[in-house]
Amino acid sequence: MGPHPAVAAIRLAVRRVLHDILSEPTTAAGVPAAAAAGRAPGPAPAPLVLVACSGGADSMALASALAFEAPRLGVRAGGITVDHGLQSGSDLRAEEVVLRLRQLGLDPVEAAAVTVGRAGGPEAAARDARYAALDDAVARHRAAAVLLGHTRDDQAETVLLGLARGSGIRSLSGMAAVSGADGRYRRPFLQVDRQTARKACMAQSLPVWDDPHNTDPAYTRSRLRHEGLPALEKALGKGVVEALARTAQLSRDDADALDTWARQAEPGVRDASGLLECAKLYALPPAVRRRILRRAAIDAGAPAGALFARHIEEVDRLITGWRGQGAINLPGKVVARRQGGRLVIRQG
């Protein structure tokens, strides 16, 4: 008899991602290029794939699937759990997760303690600290990739949060299946719902830890998960989560196409000195023009995370609604102004 349907689903999702990793450009030794960066010459070991595991149902299911599939494909499987230090006893919980990962057969396995700052709010600060720890683990272990346990439900929540921000189509694209430097972060479960991951843990008798932050109404995502999405499902039907996840992929495809268009168009709207020509910018579709303006602001020193749609709209009015208005102040002490038919964007 085959595995439980939920177990089969999570293993298939991981198998596909491991196949993708193994089929990507390799070094002469046959190791994924991202894994081989900086490695000393000599026989290369099998590529290492890490799983980021909090001990919750999603990431424990992911860890179990990686442990099962990796040796069958000639991949080494390891794990890392991040201790954010935000709850009493978090260090002990991290040790428990390390033990569980080792029991699954993962090696290497480690716990990384981080200090969470305050920039951007508690959720963003914890995320920044977590990814910094994961980046460090990738560098130290020369890992080819890190698997993250974000599910289809997480994707739906991300789309709704992006919609609430009103930041345009990119904010509706949710989380990418592949992201990070060299495509190091992989999300195998974006087409797997949260309940399937939990059922897979139950079928395998895997102990899971339910983070109290996930039910704390102080956190925006928690309120959305326990109040917002259930209300939408009640009003619109059970297909809301799947539809939002599908919207994320469609939006990502559109946003990628527009980004490519903007990159190709940008050289043609700059003069010999490199300044943006307002007349040529005006002739572009708004979605393409605003992408060029956003990139120019970031290149001048504006922090991407602090640069919102309203900032770009103000700069855009220097082109589309020019009436002699003054300079526009942007985050990072960047200033945009129109001078003689040219747009100048630089730090003040």
C-alpha positions as CSV (number, residue, x, y, z in Angstrom):
1,M,0.0,0.0,0.0
2,G,1.3,3.5,-0.9
3,P,1.8,6.4,1.5
4,H,-1.0,8.5,2.8
5,P,-2.3,10.9,0.1
6,A,-1.1,13.9,2.1
7,V,2.4,12.3,2.5
8,A,2.5,11.5,-1.2
9,A,1.5,15.1,-2.1
10,I,4.3,16.7,0.0
11,R,6.9,14.2,-1.3
12,L,5.9,14.9,-4.9
13,A,6.2,18.7,-4.3
14,V,9.7,18.3,-2.9
15,R,10.8,15.8,-5.5
16,R,10.0,18.3,-8.3
17,V,12.0,21.0,-6.6
18,L,15.0,18.7,-6.1
19,H,14.8,17.7,-9.8
20,D,14.8,21.4,-10.7
21,I,17.9,22.0,-8.5
22,L,19.8,19.1,-10.0
23,S,18.9,20.2,-13.6
24,E,20.2,23.7,-13.2
25,P,23.6,24.9,-14.6
26,T,26.4,22.9,-13.1
27,T,30.1,23.2,-12.6
28,A,32.4,20.9,-14.5
29,A,32.2,18.6,-11.5
30,G,28.4,18.3,-12.0
31,V,27.5,20.2,-8.8
32,P,24.9,23.0,-9.0
33,A,26.9,26.2,-9.6
34,A,25.4,28.0,-6.5
35,A,26.6,25.2,-4.3
36,A,30.1,25.2,-5.7
37,A,30.8,28.9,-5.4
38,G,34.0,29.4,-3.4
39,R,34.7,25.7,-2.9
40,A,38.3,24.5,-3.1
41,P,39.2,22.3,-6.1
42,G,38.8,18.6,-5.7
43,P,36.1,15.9,-5.8
44,A,32.8,17.6,-5.1
45,P,30.3,16.0,-2.7
46,A,26.7,15.7,-3.5
47,P,24.8,19.0,-3.4
48,L,23.4,20.0,0.0
49,V,19.9,21.2,0.4
50,L,18.8,22.7,3.7
51,V,15.3,22.9,5.1
52,A,14.4,25.9,7.3
53,C,12.3,24.4,10.1
54,S,10.4,26.1,12.9
55,G,8.9,22.9,14.2
56,G,5.5,23.8,13.0
57,A,3.4,21.5,10.8
58,D,4.3,23.1,7.5
59,S,8.1,23.0,7.9
60,M,8.1,19.6,9.7
61,A,6.2,18.1,6.8
62,L,8.7,19.7,4.4
63,A,11.6,18.3,6.5
64,S,10.1,14.8,6.4
65,A,9.6,15.0,2.6
66,L,13.2,16.2,2.1
67,A,14.6,13.5,4.3
68,F,12.7,10.9,2.2
69,E,13.4,12.2,-1.3
70,A,16.9,13.6,-1.0
71,P,18.8,10.3,-0.7
72,R,16.8,8.8,-3.6
73,L,18.1,11.6,-5.9
74,G,21.7,11.7,-4.6
75,V,21.2,14.9,-2.6
76,R,22.4,15.6,0.9
77,A,19.7,16.9,3.2
78,G,20.3,19.2,6.2
79,G,18.3,21.5,8.4
80,I,18.4,24.8,10.3
81,T,16.0,26.2,12.8
82,V,16.1,29.9,13.8
83,D,15.7,31.0,17.4
84,H,14.3,34.5,17.3
85,G,14.4,34.8,21.1
86,L,11.0,36.4,21.2
87,Q,9.4,33.9,23.6
88,S,10.4,32.3,26.9
89,G,12.0,28.9,26.3
90,S,12.6,29.5,22.6
91,D,16.2,28.1,23.0
92,L,14.9,24.9,24.4
93,R,12.3,24.6,21.6
94,A,15.1,25.2,19.0
95,E,17.0,22.3,20.6
96,E,13.9,20.1,20.3
97,V,13.6,20.9,16.6
98,V,17.3,20.1,16.0
99,L,16.7,16.7,17.7
100,R,13.7,16.0,15.5
101,L,15.5,16.9,12.3
102,R,18.4,14.6,13.3
103,Q,15.9,11.8,14.0
104,L,14.6,12.2,10.4
105,G,18.2,11.6,9.2
106,L,19.1,15.2,8.3
107,D,22.8,16.2,8.5
108,P,24.1,18.8,9.1
109,V,21.5,20.3,11.5
110,E,21.9,23.4,13.5
111,A,20.0,26.1,15.5
112,A,20.8,29.7,14.9
113,A,20.1,32.3,17.6
114,V,19.3,35.8,16.2
115,T,18.6,39.2,17.6
116,V,15.5,40.8,16.3
117,G,15.6,44.5,15.8
118,R,12.7,46.9,15.4
119,A,13.0,48.3,11.9
120,G,9.8,47.9,9.9
121,G,7.8,46.5,12.7
122,P,8.0,43.1,14.6
123,E,7.1,40.9,11.7
124,A,9.4,42.5,9.2
125,A,12.3,42.6,11.8
126,A,11.9,38.9,12.6
127,R,11.9,38.1,8.9
128,D,15.0,40.1,8.2
129,A,16.9,38.4,11.1
130,R,15.7,35.0,10.0
131,Y,16.9,35.4,6.4
132,A,20.2,36.8,7.5
133,A,20.7,33.6,9.5
134,L,19.7,31.4,6.6
135,D,22.0,33.3,4.2
136,D,24.9,32.7,6.7
137,A,24.1,29.0,6.8
138,V,24.1,28.8,3.0
139,A,27.5,30.4,2.9
140,R,29.1,28.3,5.6
141,H,27.8,25.0,4.3
142,R,28.0,25.8,0.6
143,A,24.4,24.8,0.3
144,A,22.7,24.7,-3.1
145,A,19.3,25.8,-1.8
146,V,17.1,26.3,1.3
147,L,13.6,24.9,1.3
148,L,10.9,27.1,2.9
149,G,7.6,25.7,4.1
150,H,5.2,28.5,2.8
151,T,1.9,27.0,1.7
152,R,-0.8,28.0,-0.6
153,D,-2.6,29.5,2.4
154,D,0.4,31.7,3.2
155,Q,0.4,32.8,-0.5
156,A,-3.2,33.8,-0.3
157,E,-2.5,35.8,2.9
158,T,0.4,37.5,1.2
159,V,-1.7,38.5,-1.8
160,L,-4.4,40.1,0.5
161,L,-1.7,42.0,2.4
162,G,-0.3,43.3,-0.8
163,L,-3.8,44.3,-2.0
164,A,-4.3,46.2,1.3
165,R,-1.0,48.1,0.7
166,G,-2.2,49.2,-2.7
167,S,1.3,49.0,-4.1
168,G,0.5,47.7,-7.6
169,I,0.7,44.4,-9.4
170,R,4.1,43.4,-7.9
171,S,2.6,43.4,-4.4
172,L,-0.1,41.0,-5.6
173,S,2.4,38.5,-6.9
174,G,3.0,37.0,-3.5
175,M,6.0,34.9,-2.8
176,A,8.1,33.5,-5.7
177,A,8.7,29.8,-5.9
178,V,12.4,30.6,-6.4
179,S,14.0,33.7,-4.8
180,G,17.1,35.1,-3.2
181,A,20.7,35.4,-4.4
182,D,21.4,32.6,-7.0
183,G,17.8,31.3,-6.5
184,R,18.8,29.9,-3.2
185,Y,15.3,30.0,-1.6
186,R,12.8,27.4,-2.8
187,R,9.1,27.1,-1.8
188,P,7.9,23.6,-2.8
189,F,4.5,24.0,-1.0
190,L,3.1,27.0,-2.7
191,Q,0.5,24.7,-4.4
192,V,0.0,22.6,-1.2
193,D,-2.6,23.8,1.3
194,R,-1.9,24.1,5.0
195,Q,-4.2,21.3,5.9
196,T,-2.4,18.8,3.7
197,A,0.9,19.6,5.4
198,R,-0.7,19.0,8.8
199,K,-2.3,15.8,7.7
200,A,1.0,14.6,6.5
201,C,2.5,15.2,9.9
202,M,-0.3,13.3,11.6
203,A,0.0,10.4,9.2
204,Q,3.7,10.1,10.0
205,S,3.3,10.7,13.7
206,L,5.5,13.8,13.6
207,P,5.2,16.0,16.6
208,V,4.6,19.7,15.7
209,W,4.7,22.9,17.5
210,D,2.0,25.6,17.1
211,D,3.6,29.0,17.4
212,P,1.4,31.2,19.6
213,H,2.3,34.2,17.4
214,N,0.2,32.6,14.7
215,T,-2.9,33.2,16.7
216,D,-1.9,36.4,18.4
217,P,-4.3,39.2,17.1
218,A,-1.5,41.7,17.6
219,Y,0.0,40.5,14.4
220,T,-1.6,41.6,11.1
221,R,-1.1,38.2,9.4
222,S,-2.6,36.4,12.3
223,R,-5.8,38.5,12.2
224,L,-6.0,37.9,8.5
225,R,-5.6,34.2,8.9
226,H,-8.2,33.8,11.7
227,E,-10.6,36.6,10.8
228,G,-10.1,37.9,7.3
229,L,-9.8,34.8,5.2
230,P,-12.6,32.9,7.0
231,A,-14.9,35.9,6.4
232,L,-14.0,35.9,2.7
233,E,-14.6,32.2,2.5
234,K,-18.0,32.5,4.2
235,A,-19.0,35.3,1.7
236,L,-17.4,33.9,-1.5
237,G,-17.0,30.2,-1.0
238,K,-14.1,27.8,-0.2
239,G,-12.2,28.5,-3.4
240,V,-10.9,31.8,-2.3
241,V,-7.5,30.6,-1.1
242,E,-6.9,28.7,-4.4
243,A,-8.1,31.7,-6.5
244,L,-5.8,34.1,-4.6
245,A,-2.8,31.8,-5.1
246,R,-3.6,31.7,-8.8
247,T,-3.9,35.5,-8.8
248,A,-0.4,35.6,-7.4
249,Q,1.1,33.6,-10.2
250,L,-0.7,35.5,-12.9
251,S,0.3,38.8,-11.4
252,R,3.9,37.6,-11.1
253,D,4.0,36.7,-14.8
254,D,2.6,40.1,-15.8
255,A,4.9,42.0,-13.4
256,D,7.9,40.1,-14.7
257,A,7.0,41.0,-18.3
258,L,6.6,44.7,-17.4
259,D,9.9,44.7,-15.6
260,T,11.6,43.2,-18.7
261,W,10.0,45.9,-20.9
262,A,11.2,48.6,-18.5
263,R,14.8,47.3,-18.5
264,Q,14.8,47.2,-22.3
265,A,13.2,50.7,-22.6
266,E,15.4,52.5,-20.1
267,P,18.6,53.0,-22.2
268,G,16.4,54.7,-24.9
269,V,15.1,57.4,-22.5
270,R,18.4,58.6,-21.2
271,D,20.5,61.3,-22.9
272,A,24.2,61.2,-23.5
273,S,25.0,62.2,-20.0
274,G,22.7,59.5,-18.5
275,L,19.8,61.8,-17.4
276,L,16.2,60.7,-18.0
277,E,14.5,62.6,-20.8
278,C,11.0,63.6,-19.7
279,A,9.5,63.7,-23.2
280,K,10.7,60.2,-23.9
281,L,9.4,59.0,-20.5
282,Y,6.0,60.6,-21.2
283,A,5.7,58.5,-24.4
284,L,6.0,55.2,-22.4
285,P,3.0,53.4,-20.9
286,P,2.6,54.4,-17.2
287,A,3.4,51.0,-15.9
288,V,6.7,50.9,-17.7
289,R,7.6,54.5,-17.0
290,R,7.0,54.1,-13.2
291,R,9.2,51.1,-13.1
292,I,12.0,53.1,-14.6
293,L,11.4,55.9,-12.1
294,R,11.4,53.4,-9.2
295,R,14.6,51.8,-10.3
296,A,16.3,55.2,-10.8
297,A,15.2,56.2,-7.2
298,I,16.6,53.0,-5.8
299,D,19.9,53.4,-7.7
300,A,20.2,56.9,-6.3
301,G,20.0,55.5,-2.7
302,A,16.3,55.3,-1.8
303,P,15.6,52.1,0.3
304,A,13.4,49.8,-1.8
305,G,11.3,48.8,1.3
306,A,10.5,52.4,2.1
307,L,9.7,53.5,-1.5
308,F,5.9,53.3,-1.9
309,A,3.6,53.8,-4.8
310,R,2.7,57.3,-3.7
311,H,6.4,58.3,-3.9
312,I,6.6,57.2,-7.5
313,E,3.3,58.8,-8.4
314,E,4.7,62.2,-7.1
315,V,7.8,61.8,-9.2
316,D,5.7,60.7,-12.2
317,R,3.8,64.0,-12.0
318,L,7.0,65.8,-12.7
319,I,6.6,64.2,-16.2
320,T,2.9,64.0,-16.8
321,G,1.6,67.0,-14.8
322,W,4.5,69.5,-15.0
323,R,3.6,73.0,-13.9
324,G,6.9,74.2,-12.5
325,Q,6.5,72.4,-9.2
326,G,9.5,72.0,-6.9
327,A,11.6,69.0,-6.0
328,I,10.2,65.7,-4.6
329,N,11.7,64.4,-1.4
330,L,12.1,60.6,-1.4
331,P,13.2,58.1,1.3
332,G,17.0,57.9,1.9
333,K,17.4,61.6,1.4
334,V,16.9,61.2,-2.3
335,V,15.5,64.2,-4.3
336,A,13.9,64.2,-7.7
337,R,13.5,67.4,-9.7
338,R,12.9,68.4,-13.3
339,Q,15.5,70.5,-14.9
340,G,15.4,71.6,-18.6
341,G,13.4,68.7,-19.8
342,R,15.5,66.2,-17.8
343,L,14.6,64.3,-14.6
344,V,17.4,64.4,-12.1
345,I,17.2,61.9,-9.2
346,R,20.0,61.9,-6.7
347,Q,20.7,62.2,-3.0
348,G,20.1,65.7,-1.7
